[in-house]
Coordinates of C-alpha atoms in Angstrom, one line a residue:
X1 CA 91.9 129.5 62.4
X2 CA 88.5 128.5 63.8
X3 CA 87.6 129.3 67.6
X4 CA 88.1 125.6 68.6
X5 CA 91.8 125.1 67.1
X6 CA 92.8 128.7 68.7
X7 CA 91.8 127.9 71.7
X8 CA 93.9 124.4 72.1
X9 CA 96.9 126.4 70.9
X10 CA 96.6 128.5 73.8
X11 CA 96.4 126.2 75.8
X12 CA 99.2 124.1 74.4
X13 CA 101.1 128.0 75.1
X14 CA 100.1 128.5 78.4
X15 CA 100.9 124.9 79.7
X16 CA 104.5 124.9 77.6
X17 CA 105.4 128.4 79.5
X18 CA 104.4 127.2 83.1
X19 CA 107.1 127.9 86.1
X20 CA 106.6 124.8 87.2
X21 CA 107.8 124.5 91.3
X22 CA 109.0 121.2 91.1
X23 CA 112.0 122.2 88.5
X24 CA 115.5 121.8 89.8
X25 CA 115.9 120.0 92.8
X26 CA 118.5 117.9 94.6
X27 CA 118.2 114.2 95.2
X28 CA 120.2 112.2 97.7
X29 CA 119.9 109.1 99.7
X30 CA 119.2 109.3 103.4
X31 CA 118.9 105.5 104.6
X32 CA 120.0 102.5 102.9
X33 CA 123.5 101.5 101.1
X34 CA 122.3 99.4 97.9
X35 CA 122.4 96.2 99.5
X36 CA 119.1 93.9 100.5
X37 CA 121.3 91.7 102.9
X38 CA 120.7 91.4 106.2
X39 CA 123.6 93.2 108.2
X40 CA 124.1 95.1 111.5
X41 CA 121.7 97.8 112.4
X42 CA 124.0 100.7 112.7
X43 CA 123.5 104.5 110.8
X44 CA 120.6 105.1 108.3
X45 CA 123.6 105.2 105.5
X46 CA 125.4 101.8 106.8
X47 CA 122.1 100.0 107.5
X48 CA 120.8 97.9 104.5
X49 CA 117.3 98.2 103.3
X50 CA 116.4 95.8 101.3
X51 CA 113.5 97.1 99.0
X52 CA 112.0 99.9 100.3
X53 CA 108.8 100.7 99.4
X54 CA 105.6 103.0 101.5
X55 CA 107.1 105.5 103.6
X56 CA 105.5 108.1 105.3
X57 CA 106.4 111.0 107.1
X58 CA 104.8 112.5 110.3
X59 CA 105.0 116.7 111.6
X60 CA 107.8 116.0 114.1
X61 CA 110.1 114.9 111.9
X62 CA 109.4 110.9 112.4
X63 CA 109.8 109.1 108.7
X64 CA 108.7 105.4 109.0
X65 CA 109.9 102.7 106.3
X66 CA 107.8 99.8 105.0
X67 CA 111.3 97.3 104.1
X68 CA 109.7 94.2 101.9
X69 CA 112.9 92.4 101.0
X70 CA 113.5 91.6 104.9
X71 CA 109.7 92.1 106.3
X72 CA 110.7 95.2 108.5
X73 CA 109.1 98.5 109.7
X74 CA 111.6 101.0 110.6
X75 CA 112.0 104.4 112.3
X76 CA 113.9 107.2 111.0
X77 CA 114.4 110.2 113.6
X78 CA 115.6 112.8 111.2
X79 CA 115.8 115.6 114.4
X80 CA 119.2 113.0 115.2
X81 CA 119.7 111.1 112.3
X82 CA 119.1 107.8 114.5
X83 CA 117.0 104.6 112.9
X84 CA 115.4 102.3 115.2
X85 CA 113.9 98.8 114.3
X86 CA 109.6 99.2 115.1
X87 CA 108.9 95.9 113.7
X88 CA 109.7 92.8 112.4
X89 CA 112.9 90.4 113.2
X90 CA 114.0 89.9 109.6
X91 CA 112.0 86.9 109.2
X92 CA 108.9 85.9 107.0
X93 CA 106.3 85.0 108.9
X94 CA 102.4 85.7 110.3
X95 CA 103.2 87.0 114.1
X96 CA 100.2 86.2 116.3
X97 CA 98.1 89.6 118.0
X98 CA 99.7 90.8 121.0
X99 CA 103.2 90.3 119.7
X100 CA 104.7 92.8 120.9
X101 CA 106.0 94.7 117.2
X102 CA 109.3 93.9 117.6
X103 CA 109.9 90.2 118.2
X104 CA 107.1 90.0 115.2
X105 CA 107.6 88.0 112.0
X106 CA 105.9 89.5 109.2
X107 CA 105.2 88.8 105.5
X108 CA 105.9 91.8 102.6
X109 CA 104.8 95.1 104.9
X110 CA 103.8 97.2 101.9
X111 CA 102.4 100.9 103.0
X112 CA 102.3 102.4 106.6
X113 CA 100.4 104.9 108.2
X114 CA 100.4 106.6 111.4
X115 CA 96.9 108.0 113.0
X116 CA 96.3 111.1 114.9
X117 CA 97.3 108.9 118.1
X118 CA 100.3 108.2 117.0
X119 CA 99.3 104.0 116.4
X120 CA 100.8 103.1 113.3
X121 CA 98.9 101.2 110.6
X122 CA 100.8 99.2 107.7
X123 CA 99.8 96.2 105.2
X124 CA 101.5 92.9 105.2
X125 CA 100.7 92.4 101.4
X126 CA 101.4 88.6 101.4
X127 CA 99.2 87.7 104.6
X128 CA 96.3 89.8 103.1
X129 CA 96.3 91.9 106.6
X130 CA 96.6 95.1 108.0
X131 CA 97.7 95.4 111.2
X132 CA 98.5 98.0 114.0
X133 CA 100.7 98.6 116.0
X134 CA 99.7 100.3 119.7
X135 CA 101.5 103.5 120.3
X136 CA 101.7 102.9 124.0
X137 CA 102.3 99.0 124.4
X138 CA 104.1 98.4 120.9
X139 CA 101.6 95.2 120.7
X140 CA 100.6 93.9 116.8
X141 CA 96.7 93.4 116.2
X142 CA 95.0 92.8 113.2
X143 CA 92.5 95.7 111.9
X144 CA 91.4 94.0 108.6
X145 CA 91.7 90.3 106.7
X146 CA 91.7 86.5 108.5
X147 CA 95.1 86.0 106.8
X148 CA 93.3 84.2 103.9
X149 CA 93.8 85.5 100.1
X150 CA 90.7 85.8 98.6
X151 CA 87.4 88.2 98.5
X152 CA 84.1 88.4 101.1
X153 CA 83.4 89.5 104.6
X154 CA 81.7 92.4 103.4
X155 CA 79.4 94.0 106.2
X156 CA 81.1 91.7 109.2
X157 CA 84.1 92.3 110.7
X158 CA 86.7 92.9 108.9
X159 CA 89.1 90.7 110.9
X160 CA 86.8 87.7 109.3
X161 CA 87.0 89.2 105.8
X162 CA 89.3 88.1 103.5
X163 CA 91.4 90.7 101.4
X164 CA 93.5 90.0 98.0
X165 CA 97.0 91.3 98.2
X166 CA 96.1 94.6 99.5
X167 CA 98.7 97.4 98.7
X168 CA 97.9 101.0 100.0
X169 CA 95.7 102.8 102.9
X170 CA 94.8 105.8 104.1
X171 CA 93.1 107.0 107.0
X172 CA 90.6 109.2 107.4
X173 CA 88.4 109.9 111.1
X174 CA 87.7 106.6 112.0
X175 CA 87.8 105.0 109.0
X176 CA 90.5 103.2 107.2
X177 CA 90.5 102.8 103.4
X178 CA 92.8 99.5 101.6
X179 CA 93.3 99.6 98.0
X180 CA 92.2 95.7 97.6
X181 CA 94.0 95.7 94.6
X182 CA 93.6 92.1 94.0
X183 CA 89.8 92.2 94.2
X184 CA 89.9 95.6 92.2
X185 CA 88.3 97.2 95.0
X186 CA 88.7 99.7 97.6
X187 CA 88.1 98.3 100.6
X188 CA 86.6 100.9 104.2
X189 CA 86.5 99.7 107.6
X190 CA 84.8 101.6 110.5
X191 CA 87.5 101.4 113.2
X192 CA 84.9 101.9 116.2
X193 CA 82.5 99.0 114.8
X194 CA 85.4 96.9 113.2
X195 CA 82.9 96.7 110.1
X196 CA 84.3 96.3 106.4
X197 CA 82.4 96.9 103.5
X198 CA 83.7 98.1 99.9
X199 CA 83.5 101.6 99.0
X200 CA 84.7 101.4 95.0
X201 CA 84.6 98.1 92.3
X202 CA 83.0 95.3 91.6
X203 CA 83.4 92.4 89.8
X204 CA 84.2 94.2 86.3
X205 CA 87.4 95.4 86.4
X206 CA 87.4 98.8 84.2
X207 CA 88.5 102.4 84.3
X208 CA 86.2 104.7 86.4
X209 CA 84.0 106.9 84.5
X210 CA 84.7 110.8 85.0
X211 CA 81.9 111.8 87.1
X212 CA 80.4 108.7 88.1
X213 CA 79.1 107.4 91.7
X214 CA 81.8 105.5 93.3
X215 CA 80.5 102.9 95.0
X216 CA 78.8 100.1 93.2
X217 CA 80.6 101.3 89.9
X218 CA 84.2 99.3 88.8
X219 CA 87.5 100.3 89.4
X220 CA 91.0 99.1 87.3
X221 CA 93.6 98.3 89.5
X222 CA 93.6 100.6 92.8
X223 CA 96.9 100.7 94.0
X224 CA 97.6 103.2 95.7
X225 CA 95.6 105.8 98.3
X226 CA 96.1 109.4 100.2
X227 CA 93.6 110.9 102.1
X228 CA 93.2 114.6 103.1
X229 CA 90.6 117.1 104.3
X230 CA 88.3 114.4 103.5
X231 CA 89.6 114.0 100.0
X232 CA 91.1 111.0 98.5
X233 CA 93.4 110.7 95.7
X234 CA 93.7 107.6 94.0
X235 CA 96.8 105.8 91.5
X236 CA 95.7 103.2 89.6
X237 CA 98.4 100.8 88.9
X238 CA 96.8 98.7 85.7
X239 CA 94.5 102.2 84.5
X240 CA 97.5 103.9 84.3
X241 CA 96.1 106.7 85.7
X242 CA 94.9 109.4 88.6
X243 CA 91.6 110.4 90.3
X244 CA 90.5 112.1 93.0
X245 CA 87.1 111.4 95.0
X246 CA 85.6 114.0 97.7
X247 CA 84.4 111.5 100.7
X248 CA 81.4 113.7 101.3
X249 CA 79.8 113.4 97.9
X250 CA 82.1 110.4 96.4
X251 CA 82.1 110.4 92.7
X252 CA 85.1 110.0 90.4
X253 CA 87.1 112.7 89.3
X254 CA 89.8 112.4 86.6
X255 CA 92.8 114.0 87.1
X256 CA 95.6 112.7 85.2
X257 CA 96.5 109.7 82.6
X258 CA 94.6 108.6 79.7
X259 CA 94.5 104.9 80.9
X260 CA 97.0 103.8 78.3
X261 CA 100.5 102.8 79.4
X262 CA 103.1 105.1 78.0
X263 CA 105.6 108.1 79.4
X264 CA 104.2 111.1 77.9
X265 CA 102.5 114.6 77.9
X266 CA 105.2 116.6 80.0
X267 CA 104.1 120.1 79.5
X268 CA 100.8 119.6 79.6
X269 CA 97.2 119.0 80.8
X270 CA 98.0 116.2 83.3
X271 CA 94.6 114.5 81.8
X272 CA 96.0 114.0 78.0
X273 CA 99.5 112.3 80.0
X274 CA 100.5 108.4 80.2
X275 CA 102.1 106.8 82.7
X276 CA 103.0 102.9 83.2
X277 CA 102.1 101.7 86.5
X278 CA 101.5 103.9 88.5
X279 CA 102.3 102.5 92.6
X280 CA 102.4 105.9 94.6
X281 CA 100.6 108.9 95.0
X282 CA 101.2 112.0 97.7
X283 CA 99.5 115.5 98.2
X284 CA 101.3 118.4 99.9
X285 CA 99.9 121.7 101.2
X286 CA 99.0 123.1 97.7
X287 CA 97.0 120.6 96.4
X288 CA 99.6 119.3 94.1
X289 CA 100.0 115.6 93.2
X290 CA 103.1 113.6 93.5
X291 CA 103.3 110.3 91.5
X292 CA 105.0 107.6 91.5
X293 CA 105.8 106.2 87.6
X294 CA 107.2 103.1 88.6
X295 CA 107.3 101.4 85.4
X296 CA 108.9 104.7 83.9
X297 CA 111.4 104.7 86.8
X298 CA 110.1 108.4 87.2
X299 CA 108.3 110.8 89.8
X300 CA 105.5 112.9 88.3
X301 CA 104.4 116.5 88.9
X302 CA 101.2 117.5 89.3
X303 CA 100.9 121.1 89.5
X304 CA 97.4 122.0 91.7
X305 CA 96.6 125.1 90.3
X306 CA 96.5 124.4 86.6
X307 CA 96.9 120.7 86.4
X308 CA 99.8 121.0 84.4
X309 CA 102.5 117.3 84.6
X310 CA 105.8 117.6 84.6
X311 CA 108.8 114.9 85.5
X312 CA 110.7 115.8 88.9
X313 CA 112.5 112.9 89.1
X314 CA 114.1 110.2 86.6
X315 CA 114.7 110.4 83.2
X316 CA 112.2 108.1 81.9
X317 CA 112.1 104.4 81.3
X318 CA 115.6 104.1 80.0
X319 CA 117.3 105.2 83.3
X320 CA 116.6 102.9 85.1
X321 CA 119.1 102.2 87.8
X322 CA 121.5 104.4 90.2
X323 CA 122.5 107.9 89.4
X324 CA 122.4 111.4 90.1
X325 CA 123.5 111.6 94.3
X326 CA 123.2 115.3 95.4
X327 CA 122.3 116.4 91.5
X328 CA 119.2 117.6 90.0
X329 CA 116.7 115.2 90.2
X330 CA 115.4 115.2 86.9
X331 CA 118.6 113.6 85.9
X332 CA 118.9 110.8 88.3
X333 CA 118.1 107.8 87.7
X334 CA 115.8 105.5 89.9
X335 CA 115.1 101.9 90.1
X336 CA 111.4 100.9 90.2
X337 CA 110.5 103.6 93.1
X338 CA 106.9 102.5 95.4
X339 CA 106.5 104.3 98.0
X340 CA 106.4 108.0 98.4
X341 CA 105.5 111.3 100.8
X342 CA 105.8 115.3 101.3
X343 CA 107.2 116.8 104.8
X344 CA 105.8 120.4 105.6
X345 CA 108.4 122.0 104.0
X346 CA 107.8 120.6 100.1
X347 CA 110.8 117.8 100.6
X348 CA 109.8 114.4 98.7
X349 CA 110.9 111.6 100.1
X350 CA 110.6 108.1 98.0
X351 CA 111.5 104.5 98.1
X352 CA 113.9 103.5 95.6
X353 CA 113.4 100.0 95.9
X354 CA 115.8 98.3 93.8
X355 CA 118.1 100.8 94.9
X356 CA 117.6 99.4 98.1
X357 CA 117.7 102.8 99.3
X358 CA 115.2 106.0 100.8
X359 CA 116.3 109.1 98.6
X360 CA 115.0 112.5 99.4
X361 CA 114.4 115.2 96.8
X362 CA 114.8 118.7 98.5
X363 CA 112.8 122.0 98.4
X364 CA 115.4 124.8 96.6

């Protein structure tokens, strides 16, 4: 056996024998009931959610819901179990800024974040916006896009710049990152200056190249962002695939996916994997990568230590649909899941969104 084949069956051993942490877990439904109509805001359980999609969870126990179906952000207090409407009235629409969150009509609110001052930031995907919402007052503004679908601005303000169906963000200090995915660009705004500019693409939409510069290089279909310690990890939806750029020194960094559309490499080196469409990404405390396989109505593993993938939730692209409550996730099944996050304590919480429900996969 030569030197080169012995060493890939090692390494096909040591991935195949990994204790991999996200094995075995539970999966149940914590807001939603199935339905996308409009009904009575009541529990988290008897309050439809039509379509969930970016959720995100904060260190007090806050998890906020991006709802597409009925253009609402919502509030779950998991301390009390108690869900509060933050914004939207149920209505498509473009609110004007200064409306206060609540009494605003919005159009497809796709991701949300919330900053170290509590203001919350979340894309409207089908006004080409983000917008915030003020902590304190509860008033809407508008941090990025003139509500017009298309691509420039670039080095003005972003509220004059026009964005393409933007998806994801992240924040990071004072600057806030959109996955332009329309314009296959990633997008940066300086939130002091208000300045845009793009920070990865160009007009030749290809895969990055493992070890590259970022900006002024392409980029495939940029769906969706996470930011941390100065680190972004990046899902791209039409690569198929997973990167990682440091924001100090920002060049690409392959992590996981060969860029062809498949479900495959479970077991193993995370880079030699497949995925199909790939529309959420989350980090937790150990470095390890949580992806959403949307198209394979799956959840991904990556493990941060030894870049092994595994599935934690779903079964692959045959189960799609409803299955599996207060089971082992690996055997539910999930209907094209967006958005997703990771609380302190390892728990995943995704949106199942033609589930119409928010599921939550537990720590054992």
């Amino acid at each position: 056996m030569s030197k080169q084949i012995a060493f890939t069956v090692c390494s096909l051993c040591f991935f195949a024998n990994l204790s991999i942490d996200a094995a075995e877990r539970t999966i149940e439904t914590i807001a939603g009931t199935g339905s996308e109509a409009l009904n009575e805001i009541t529990s988290p359980l008897s309050t439809n959610i039509g379509n969930p999609f970016g959720v995100e969870v904060t260190g007090d126990g806050q998890l906020f819901i991006c709802e597409v179906s009925n253009h609402r952000l919502w509030q779950l207090d998991m301390k009390d179990n108690r869900l509060s409407l933050l914004a939207g009235t149920g209505k498509k629409g473009m609110a004007r800024d200064g409306t206060l969150a609540g009494l605003a009509d919005l159009n497809e609110p796709y991701e949300v974040r919330v900053a170290e001052n509590r203001d919350i930031y979340f894309v409207e995907m089908q006004n080409h916006v983000v917008r915030k919402i003020d902590f304190r007052t509860r008033a809407l503004t508008t941090v990025a896009g003139n509500g017009k679908q298309g691509y420039g601005g670039d080095d003005g303000f972003a509220t004059k710049a026009m964005l393409n169906r933007p998806h994801s963000i992240a924040l990071d200090n004072e600057m806030l990152y959109i996955a332009d995915i329309g314009n296959h660009r990633i997008r940066r705004v300086n939130l002091k200056t208000g300045i845009i500019e793009t920070f990865a693409g160009t007009d030749k939409h290809k895969l990055p190249i493992d070890g590259a510069a970022v900006i002024g290089q392409p980029v495939l279909g940029p769906r969706a962002l996470f930011i941390k310690d100065h680190i972004m990890w990046v899902a791209l939806r039409e690569g198929h695939s997973v990167w990682k750029i440091d924001l100090k020194n920002p060049r690409w960094q392959h992590l996981a996916g060969t860029g062809m559309k498949g479900y495959s490499g479970d077991g193993g080196d995370a880079r030699q994997a497949t995925f199909n469409g790939p529309k959420g990404i989350a980090v937790d405390a150990k470095n390890s990568i949580y992806v959403v396989d949307t198209e394979n109505q799956t959840i991904r593993f990556i493990d941060g230590k030894s870049n092994a993938i595994s599935t934690l939730a779903g079964v692959g692209p045959e189960g799609r649909g409803f299955r599996g409550e207060g089971t082992d996730a690996a055997q539910a099944h999930l209907a094209r899941p967006h958005g997703i996050c990771v609380d302190s304590s390892g728990n995943v919480y995704i949106g199942d969104s033609e589930n119409h429900r928010v599921r939550v996969i537990r720590e054992e």
